[in-house]
Amino acid sequence: MLATEPNMTNVGVALKLLRILFLFIVTALAEIVGCYLPWLVIKQDKPLWLLLPAAISLGAFAWLLTLHPTAAGRTYAAYGGVYIAVAIGWLWMVEGIRPSFWDVIGSFLALTGMAVIMFAPRG
C-alpha cells in the first residue's frame, strides 16, 4: 500500500503508517466496547441501558472500517491482527489480567501478519 506512492518522504510514509495504525486501534476499541458492554449485562447483571452505548459503539466500528484506505477484504484481514493485540491490551488494562508470554507472542505474530497484508508491495 505505501509502496504505491513513490514520491512520499520517509516522514510522509511514517505519518501515513501511524494514521493507519491509529485508525485500526480506534476501530478495535469500538468493536471491543460494543461487545464488552453486552457481556457485562449478560454475565455480571449490569444495567440494560449499557446496551445503548454498545449499539452506538458497534455502529461506530462499522463506520470506522469504511475509513481504511484499502480494499474491504484486505482491511478486514489486517484488522484481525490489530484486534488481537488490542484485545490482549484490553485484557490487561481493563480486566486487570496480565498477558502471558504466549499472549504477547501471539499478538506479535498477529501484528506481523497485519503488516504483511497491509504494507506488502503490490503490482
Coordinates of N, CA and C in Angstrom, one line a residue, residues 30-87:
A30 N -13.6 0.3 19.4 CA -15.1 0.5 19.2 C -15.7 -0.9 19.2
E31 N -15.1 -1.9 18.5 CA -15.7 -3.2 18.5 C -15.7 -3.9 19.9
I32 N -14.6 -3.7 20.6 CA -14.4 -4.3 21.9 C -15.4 -3.7 22.9
V33 N -15.6 -2.4 22.9 CA -16.5 -1.8 23.8 C -18.0 -2.2 23.4
G34 N -18.2 -2.3 22.1 CA -19.6 -2.7 21.7 C -19.9 -4.2 22.0
C35 N -18.9 -5.0 22.2 CA -19.1 -6.4 22.7 C -19.0 -6.6 24.2
Y36 N -18.1 -5.8 24.8 CA -17.9 -5.9 26.2 C -19.1 -5.4 27.1
L37 N -19.7 -4.4 26.6 CA -20.9 -3.9 27.4 C -22.0 -4.9 27.5
P38 N -22.4 -5.5 26.4 CA -23.4 -6.6 26.5 C -22.9 -7.8 27.3
W39 N -21.6 -8.1 27.3 CA -21.1 -9.1 28.1 C -21.3 -8.8 29.6
L40 N -21.1 -7.5 29.9 CA -21.3 -7.1 31.3 C -22.7 -7.2 31.7
V41 N -23.6 -6.9 30.8 CA -25.1 -7.0 31.1 C -25.5 -8.5 31.3
I42 N -25.0 -9.3 30.4 CA -25.4 -10.7 30.5 C -24.6 -11.5 31.6
K43 N -23.3 -11.3 31.7 CA -22.5 -12.1 32.7 C -22.4 -11.5 34.1
Q44 N -22.6 -10.2 34.2 CA -22.4 -9.6 35.5 C -23.6 -8.8 36.0
D45 N -24.8 -9.0 35.3 CA -26.0 -8.4 35.7 C -25.9 -6.9 35.8
K46 N -25.2 -6.2 34.9 CA -25.1 -4.8 34.8 C -26.4 -4.3 34.2
P47 N -26.7 -3.0 34.3 CA -27.9 -2.4 33.8 C -28.1 -2.5 32.3
L48 N -29.4 -2.7 31.9 CA -29.7 -2.9 30.5 C -29.4 -1.7 29.6
W49 N -29.3 -0.5 30.2 CA -29.1 0.7 29.5 C -27.7 0.7 28.8
L50 N -26.8 -0.2 29.3 CA -25.5 -0.3 28.7 C -25.5 -0.8 27.3
L51 N -26.7 -1.4 26.9 CA -26.8 -1.9 25.5 C -26.9 -0.8 24.5
L52 N -27.4 0.4 25.0 CA -27.4 1.6 24.0 C -26.0 2.0 23.6
P53 N -25.1 2.3 24.6 CA -23.8 2.7 24.1 C -23.1 1.6 23.4
A54 N -23.4 0.3 23.7 CA -22.9 -0.8 23.0 C -23.3 -0.8 21.5
A55 N -24.5 -0.5 21.3 CA -25.0 -0.4 19.9 C -24.4 0.7 19.1
I56 N -24.2 1.9 19.8 CA -23.6 3.0 19.2 C -22.1 2.7 18.9
S57 N -21.5 2.0 19.8 CA -20.1 1.7 19.6 C -19.9 0.7 18.4
L58 N -20.8 -0.3 18.3 CA -20.7 -1.2 17.2 C -21.1 -0.5 15.8
G59 N -22.0 0.5 15.9 CA -22.2 1.3 14.7 C -21.0 2.1 14.3
A60 N -20.3 2.7 15.3 CA -19.0 3.4 15.0 C -18.0 2.5 14.5
F61 N -17.9 1.2 15.0 CA -17.0 0.2 14.5 C -17.2 0.0 13.0
A62 N -18.4 -0.2 12.6 CA -18.7 -0.5 11.2 C -18.4 0.7 10.3
W63 N -18.7 1.9 10.8 CA -18.3 3.1 10.1 C -16.8 3.3 10.0
L64 N -16.1 3.1 11.1 CA -14.6 3.2 11.1 C -14.0 2.2 10.1
L65 N -14.5 1.1 9.9 CA -14.0 0.1 8.9 C -14.0 0.7 7.5
T66 N -15.0 1.6 7.2 CA -15.1 2.2 5.9 C -14.0 3.3 5.7
L67 N -13.4 3.7 6.7 CA -12.4 4.8 6.6 C -11.0 4.3 6.2
H68 N -10.8 3.0 6.3 CA -9.5 2.4 6.0 C -9.2 2.5 4.5
P69 N -7.9 2.8 4.1 CA -7.6 3.2 2.8 C -7.3 2.0 1.8
T70 N -7.8 0.9 2.0 CA -7.6 -0.3 1.1 C -8.9 -1.1 0.9
A71 N -8.8 -2.1 0.1 CA -10.0 -2.9 -0.2 C -10.6 -3.5 1.1
A72 N -11.9 -3.7 1.1 CA -12.5 -4.1 2.3 C -12.0 -5.5 2.8
G73 N -11.8 -6.4 1.9 CA -11.3 -7.7 2.4 C -10.0 -7.7 3.0
R74 N -9.1 -6.9 2.4 CA -7.7 -6.7 2.9 C -7.8 -6.0 4.3
T75 N -8.6 -5.0 4.3 CA -8.8 -4.3 5.6 C -9.3 -5.2 6.7
Y76 N -10.3 -6.0 6.4 CA -10.8 -7.0 7.4 C -9.8 -8.0 7.8
A77 N -9.0 -8.5 6.9 CA -8.0 -9.5 7.2 C -6.9 -8.8 8.1
A78 N -6.4 -7.7 7.7 CA -5.4 -7.0 8.5 C -5.9 -6.5 9.9
Y79 N -7.1 -6.1 9.9 CA -7.8 -5.6 11.1 C -7.7 -6.7 12.2
G80 N -7.9 -8.0 11.8 CA -7.9 -9.1 12.7 C -6.6 -9.1 13.5
G81 N -5.5 -8.9 12.9 CA -4.2 -8.8 13.7 C -4.2 -7.8 14.7
V82 N -4.6 -6.6 14.3 CA -4.7 -5.5 15.3 C -5.7 -5.7 16.4
Y83 N -6.8 -6.3 16.0 CA -7.8 -6.6 17.0 C -7.3 -7.6 18.1
I84 N -6.5 -8.6 17.7 CA -5.9 -9.5 18.7 C -5.0 -8.7 19.6
A85 N -4.2 -7.9 19.1 CA -3.3 -7.2 20.0 C -4.0 -6.2 20.9
V86 N -5.0 -5.5 20.4 CA -5.8 -4.6 21.2 C -6.6 -5.3 22.3
A87 N -7.1 -6.5 21.9 CA -7.9 -7.3 22.9 C -7.0 -7.8 24.0

